Amino acid sequence: METCLFCRIATRELPGKIVYEDDQSVAFEDIHPKAPVHILIIPRRHLPTLLEAGQADDRLLGHLLLVANQIARQKGIAERGFRLVLNCNDEGGQAVYHLHLHLLGGRVQRWQTG
Ligand code: 5GP
Ligand code: ZN
């Protein structure tokens, strides 16, 4: 989707601090970090939310988790610990409608509701 913010970051049409990429995924720093390490991991393919993913995407979804594993190690937060977040739709707090994982680390993560 040409108008999608994250698609345009992935293709470098818009600037982004890309920390990792491969044929299926791209990861870049969140512009408003909520933790010392805050990376967004996205599939290259435009999927608006998790709900558009189907059985054929099972490898892709697994791949995104393994990318998180790799980046957490690279960023030095693997041992101390980190959090992965996936927001879906309005009440889930999703603001950008291109499926993404938030990788958060570098400080103690407290569980927050609301
Ligand atoms: P969501 O609320 O959809 O789960 O998360 C969207 C995330 O995208 C937010 O954490 C927000 O800070 C981040 N974001 C919004 N616009 C941009 C942008 O232009 N560049 C980058 N790198 N991150 C963005
Ligand atoms: Zn997109």
Coordinates of N, CA and C and ligand atoms in Angstrom, one line a residue:
M1 N 0.8 -1.2 0.0 CA 0.0 0.0 0.0 C 0.9 1.2 0.0
E2 N 0.7 2.1 -1.0 CA 1.6 3.2 -1.2 C 1.5 4.2 -0.1
T3 N 0.3 4.4 0.5 CA 0.0 5.4 1.4 C 0.4 5.0 2.9
C4 N 0.7 3.7 3.1 CA 0.9 3.2 4.4 C 2.3 3.7 4.9
L5 N 2.3 4.3 6.1 CA 3.5 4.9 6.7 C 4.6 3.8 6.8
F6 N 4.3 2.7 7.4 CA 5.3 1.7 7.6 C 5.8 1.0 6.3
C7 N 4.9 0.9 5.3 CA 5.3 0.4 4.0 C 6.4 1.4 3.4
R8 N 6.1 2.6 3.6 CA 7.0 3.6 3.0 C 8.3 3.7 3.8
I9 N 8.3 3.4 5.1 CA 9.6 3.3 5.8 C 10.4 2.1 5.3
A10 N 9.6 1.0 5.1 CA 10.3 -0.3 4.7 C 11.0 -0.2 3.4
T11 N 10.3 0.6 2.5 CA 10.9 0.8 1.1 C 11.9 2.0 1.1
R12 N 12.1 2.6 2.2 CA 13.0 3.8 2.4 C 12.5 5.0 1.7
E13 N 11.2 5.0 1.3 CA 10.6 6.2 0.7 C 10.5 7.3 1.8
L14 N 10.3 6.9 3.1 CA 10.4 7.8 4.2 C 11.5 7.4 5.1
P15 N 12.1 8.3 5.8 CA 13.3 8.0 6.7 C 12.9 7.2 7.9
G16 N 13.7 6.3 8.3 CA 13.5 5.5 9.5 C 14.9 4.9 9.9
K17 N 15.1 4.8 11.2 CA 16.3 4.2 11.7 C 16.2 2.7 11.6
I18 N 16.5 2.1 10.5 CA 16.4 0.7 10.3 C 17.5 -0.1 11.0
V19 N 17.2 -1.0 11.8 CA 18.2 -1.8 12.6 C 18.4 -3.2 12.0
Y20 N 17.4 -3.7 11.2 CA 17.5 -5.0 10.7 C 16.5 -5.1 9.5
E21 N 16.9 -5.9 8.5 CA 16.0 -6.2 7.4 C 16.4 -7.5 6.8
D22 N 15.4 -8.2 6.2 CA 15.6 -9.4 5.4 C 14.5 -9.4 4.4
D23 N 14.4 -10.5 3.7 CA 13.4 -10.6 2.6 C 12.0 -10.5 3.0
Q24 N 11.7 -10.8 4.3 CA 10.3 -10.9 4.8 C 10.0 -9.8 5.7
S25 N 11.0 -9.2 6.4 CA 10.7 -8.3 7.5 C 11.7 -7.1 7.5
V26 N 11.2 -6.1 8.2 CA 12.1 -4.9 8.5 C 11.9 -4.5 9.9
A27 N 12.9 -4.0 10.6 CA 12.8 -3.5 11.9 C 13.5 -2.1 12.0
F28 N 12.8 -1.2 12.7 CA 13.3 0.1 12.9 C 12.9 0.7 14.2
E29 N 13.6 1.8 14.6 CA 13.4 2.4 15.9 C 12.1 3.2 15.9
D30 N 11.4 3.0 17.0 CA 10.1 3.8 17.2 C 10.5 5.3 17.3
I31 N 9.7 6.1 16.7 CA 10.0 7.6 16.7 C 9.7 8.2 18.1
H32 N 8.8 7.6 18.8 CA 8.5 8.0 20.2 C 8.8 6.9 21.2
P33 N 10.0 6.6 21.5 CA 10.3 5.4 22.3 C 9.7 5.4 23.6
K34 N 9.2 4.3 24.0 CA 8.5 4.2 25.4 C 9.5 3.5 26.3
A35 N 10.7 3.2 25.9 CA 11.7 2.5 26.7 C 13.1 2.8 26.0
P36 N 14.2 2.6 26.7 CA 15.5 2.8 26.1 C 15.7 2.1 24.8
V37 N 15.2 0.9 24.7 CA 15.1 0.1 23.4 C 13.7 0.0 23.0
H38 N 13.3 0.5 21.9 CA 11.9 0.4 21.4 C 12.0 0.3 19.9
I39 N 11.9 -1.0 19.4 CA 12.0 -1.3 18.0 C 10.7 -1.8 17.5
L40 N 10.3 -1.4 16.3 CA 9.1 -1.9 15.6 C 9.6 -3.0 14.6
I41 N 8.9 -4.1 14.6 CA 9.3 -5.2 13.7 C 8.1 -5.4 12.8
I42 N 8.2 -5.3 11.5 CA 7.1 -5.4 10.6 C 7.3 -6.4 9.5
P43 N 6.3 -7.0 9.0 CA 6.5 -7.8 7.7 C 6.5 -6.8 6.6
R44 N 7.3 -7.2 5.5 CA 7.4 -6.3 4.4 C 6.0 -6.2 3.7
R45 N 5.3 -7.3 3.7 CA 4.0 -7.4 3.1 C 3.0 -6.6 4.0
H46 N 2.2 -5.8 3.3 CA 1.2 -5.0 4.1 C 0.0 -5.8 4.6
L47 N 0.0 -6.1 5.9 CA -1.1 -6.7 6.6 C -1.6 -5.7 7.6
P48 N -2.8 -5.2 7.5 CA -3.2 -4.1 8.4 C -3.2 -4.5 9.8
T49 N -3.7 -5.6 10.2 CA -3.7 -6.1 11.6 C -3.4 -7.6 11.6
L50 N -3.3 -8.1 12.8 CA -3.1 -9.5 13.0 C -4.3 -10.3 12.4
L51 N -5.5 -9.7 12.4 CA -6.7 -10.3 12.0 C -6.7 -10.7 10.5
E52 N -5.9 -10.0 9.7 CA -5.8 -10.3 8.3 C -4.8 -11.4 8.0
A53 N -4.0 -11.8 9.0 CA -3.1 -13.0 8.8 C -3.9 -14.3 8.8
G54 N -3.5 -15.2 8.0 CA -4.2 -16.4 7.9 C -3.2 -17.6 8.1
Q55 N -3.7 -18.8 7.8 CA -2.9 -20.0 8.0 C -1.6 -19.9 7.1
A56 N -1.8 -19.3 6.0 CA -0.6 -19.2 5.1 C 0.5 -18.3 5.6
D57 N 0.2 -17.6 6.6 CA 1.1 -16.6 7.2 C 1.8 -17.2 8.4
D58 N 1.6 -18.5 8.7 CA 2.1 -19.0 10.0 C 3.7 -18.9 10.1
R59 N 4.3 -19.1 8.9 CA 5.8 -19.0 9.0 C 6.2 -17.5 9.1
L60 N 5.5 -16.7 8.5 CA 5.8 -15.2 8.6 C 5.7 -14.8 10.0
L61 N 4.6 -15.1 10.7 CA 4.4 -14.7 12.0 C 5.5 -15.3 13.0
G62 N 5.9 -16.5 12.7 CA 6.9 -17.1 13.5 C 8.3 -16.4 13.2
H63 N 8.5 -16.1 12.0 CA 9.7 -15.4 11.6 C 9.8 -14.0 12.4
L64 N 8.7 -13.3 12.5 CA 8.8 -12.0 13.2 C 9.2 -12.2 14.7
L65 N 8.8 -13.3 15.3 CA 9.3 -13.6 16.7 C 10.8 -13.9 16.7
L66 N 11.2 -14.6 15.7 CA 12.7 -15.0 15.7 C 13.5 -13.7 15.4
V67 N 13.0 -12.8 14.6 CA 13.7 -11.5 14.4 C 13.8 -10.8 15.7
A68 N 12.7 -10.8 16.5 CA 12.7 -10.1 17.8 C 13.8 -10.8 18.7
N69 N 13.9 -12.1 18.7 CA 14.9 -12.8 19.4 C 16.3 -12.3 19.0
Q70 N 16.5 -12.2 17.7 CA 17.8 -11.8 17.2 C 18.1 -10.3 17.6
I71 N 17.2 -9.4 17.4 CA 17.4 -8.0 17.7 C 17.6 -7.8 19.2
A72 N 16.9 -8.6 20.0 CA 17.0 -8.4 21.5 C 18.5 -8.8 21.9
R73 N 19.0 -9.8 21.3 CA 20.4 -10.2 21.5 C 21.3 -9.1 21.1
Q74 N 21.1 -8.6 19.9 CA 22.0 -7.6 19.3 C 22.0 -6.3 20.2
K75 N 20.8 -6.0 20.7 CA 20.7 -4.8 21.5 C 21.1 -5.0 23.0
G76 N 21.5 -6.2 23.3 CA 22.0 -6.5 24.7 C 20.9 -6.5 25.7
I77 N 19.7 -6.8 25.3 CA 18.6 -6.8 26.3 C 18.1 -8.2 26.5
A78 N 18.7 -9.2 25.9 CA 18.1 -10.6 25.9 C 18.2 -11.1 27.3
E79 N 19.3 -11.0 27.9 CA 19.5 -11.6 29.3 C 18.7 -10.9 30.3
R80 N 18.7 -9.6 30.3 CA 18.0 -8.8 31.3 C 16.5 -9.0 31.1
G81 N 16.1 -9.1 29.9 CA 14.6 -9.3 29.6 C 14.1 -8.2 28.8
F82 N 13.0 -8.5 28.1 CA 12.3 -7.5 27.3 C 10.8 -7.9 27.1
R83 N 10.1 -7.0 26.5 CA 8.7 -7.3 26.2 C 8.3 -7.1 24.8
L84 N 7.5 -8.0 24.3 CA 6.9 -7.9 22.9 C 5.5 -7.5 23.0
V85 N 5.0 -6.5 22.3 CA 3.6 -6.1 22.3 C 3.1 -6.1 20.9
L86 N 1.9 -6.5 20.7 CA 1.2 -6.4 19.4 C -0.2 -5.9 19.7
N87 N -0.4 -4.6 19.3 CA -1.7 -4.0 19.5 C -2.6 -4.3 18.3
C88 N -3.9 -4.6 18.5 CA -4.8 -4.9 17.4 C -6.1 -4.0 17.6
N89 N -6.3 -3.2 16.5 CA -7.5 -2.4 16.4 C -7.6 -1.4 17.5
D90 N -8.7 -0.7 17.5 CA -8.9 0.5 18.3 C -8.7 0.3 19.8
E91 N -9.5 -0.6 20.4 CA -9.4 -0.8 21.8 C -8.1 -1.5 22.2
G92 N -7.4 -2.1 21.3 CA -6.1 -2.6 21.6 C -5.0 -1.6 21.5
G93 N -5.3 -0.4 21.1 CA -4.3 0.7 21.1 C -3.6 0.8 19.8
Q94 N -4.0 0.2 18.7 CA -3.3 0.2 17.4 C -3.5 1.6 16.8
A95 N -2.4 2.2 16.4 CA -2.5 3.6 15.8 C -2.1 3.5 14.3
V96 N -1.2 2.6 14.0 CA -0.7 2.4 12.6 C -1.1 1.1 12.1
Y97 N -1.9 1.1 11.0 CA -2.5 -0.1 10.5 C -1.6 -0.9 9.5
H98 N -0.5 -1.2 10.0 CA 0.4 -2.2 9.3 C 1.0 -3.0 10.5
L99 N 0.6 -4.3 10.4 CA 1.0 -5.2 11.5 C 2.4 -5.0 12.0
H100 N 2.6 -4.9 13.3 CA 3.9 -4.7 13.9 C 4.0 -5.2 15.3
L101 N 5.2 -5.6 15.6 CA 5.6 -6.0 17.0 C 6.4 -4.9 17.6
H102 N 6.1 -4.5 18.8 CA 6.9 -3.6 19.6 C 7.9 -4.5 20.4
L103 N 9.2 -4.2 20.3 CA 10.2 -4.8 21.1 C 10.7 -3.7 22.1
L104 N 10.4 -4.0 23.4 CA 10.7 -3.0 24.4 C 11.7 -3.5 25.4
G105 N 12.7 -2.8 25.8 CA 13.6 -3.3 26.7 C 14.5 -2.1 27.2
G106 N 15.4 -2.5 28.2 CA 16.4 -1.6 28.7 C 15.9 -1.0 30.0
R107 N 14.7 -1.3 30.4 CA 14.2 -0.9 31.8 C 13.2 -2.0 32.2
V108 N 12.9 -2.0 33.5 CA 11.9 -2.9 34.0 C 10.5 -2.6 33.4
Q109 N 9.9 -3.6 32.8 CA 8.6 -3.4 32.2 C 7.5 -3.7 33.2
R110 N 6.6 -2.7 33.5 CA 5.5 -3.0 34.4 C 4.3 -3.2 33.6
W111 N 3.5 -4.1 34.2 CA 2.2 -4.4 33.5 C 1.3 -3.3 33.6
Q112 N 0.7 -2.8 32.5 CA -0.2 -1.7 32.5 C -1.5 -2.1 31.9
T113 N -2.6 -1.7 32.5 CA -3.8 -1.8 31.9 C -4.4 -0.4 31.7
G114 N -5.1 -0.2 30.7 CA -5.7 1.1 30.5 C -4.7 2.0 29.7
Ligands
5GP1 P1 0.6 1.1 17.6 O1 0.0 2.1 18.5 O2 0.0 1.2 16.2 O3 0.8 -0.3 18.1 O4 2.1 1.6 17.4 C1 2.5 2.5 16.5 C2 3.9 3.0 16.8 O5 4.4 3.7 15.7 C3 3.9 4.0 18.0 O6 4.7 3.5 19.0 C4 4.5 5.3 17.3 O7 5.4 6.0 18.2 C5 5.2 4.7 16.1 N1 5.3 5.7 15.0 C6 4.3 6.5 14.5 N2 4.7 7.2 13.5 C7 6.0 6.8 13.3 C8 7.0 7.2 12.3 O8 6.8 8.0 11.4 N3 8.2 6.6 12.4 C9 8.5 5.7 13.3 N4 9.7 5.1 13.3 N5 7.6 5.3 14.3 C10 6.4 5.8 14.2
ZN2 ZN 1.8 -1.1 5.1

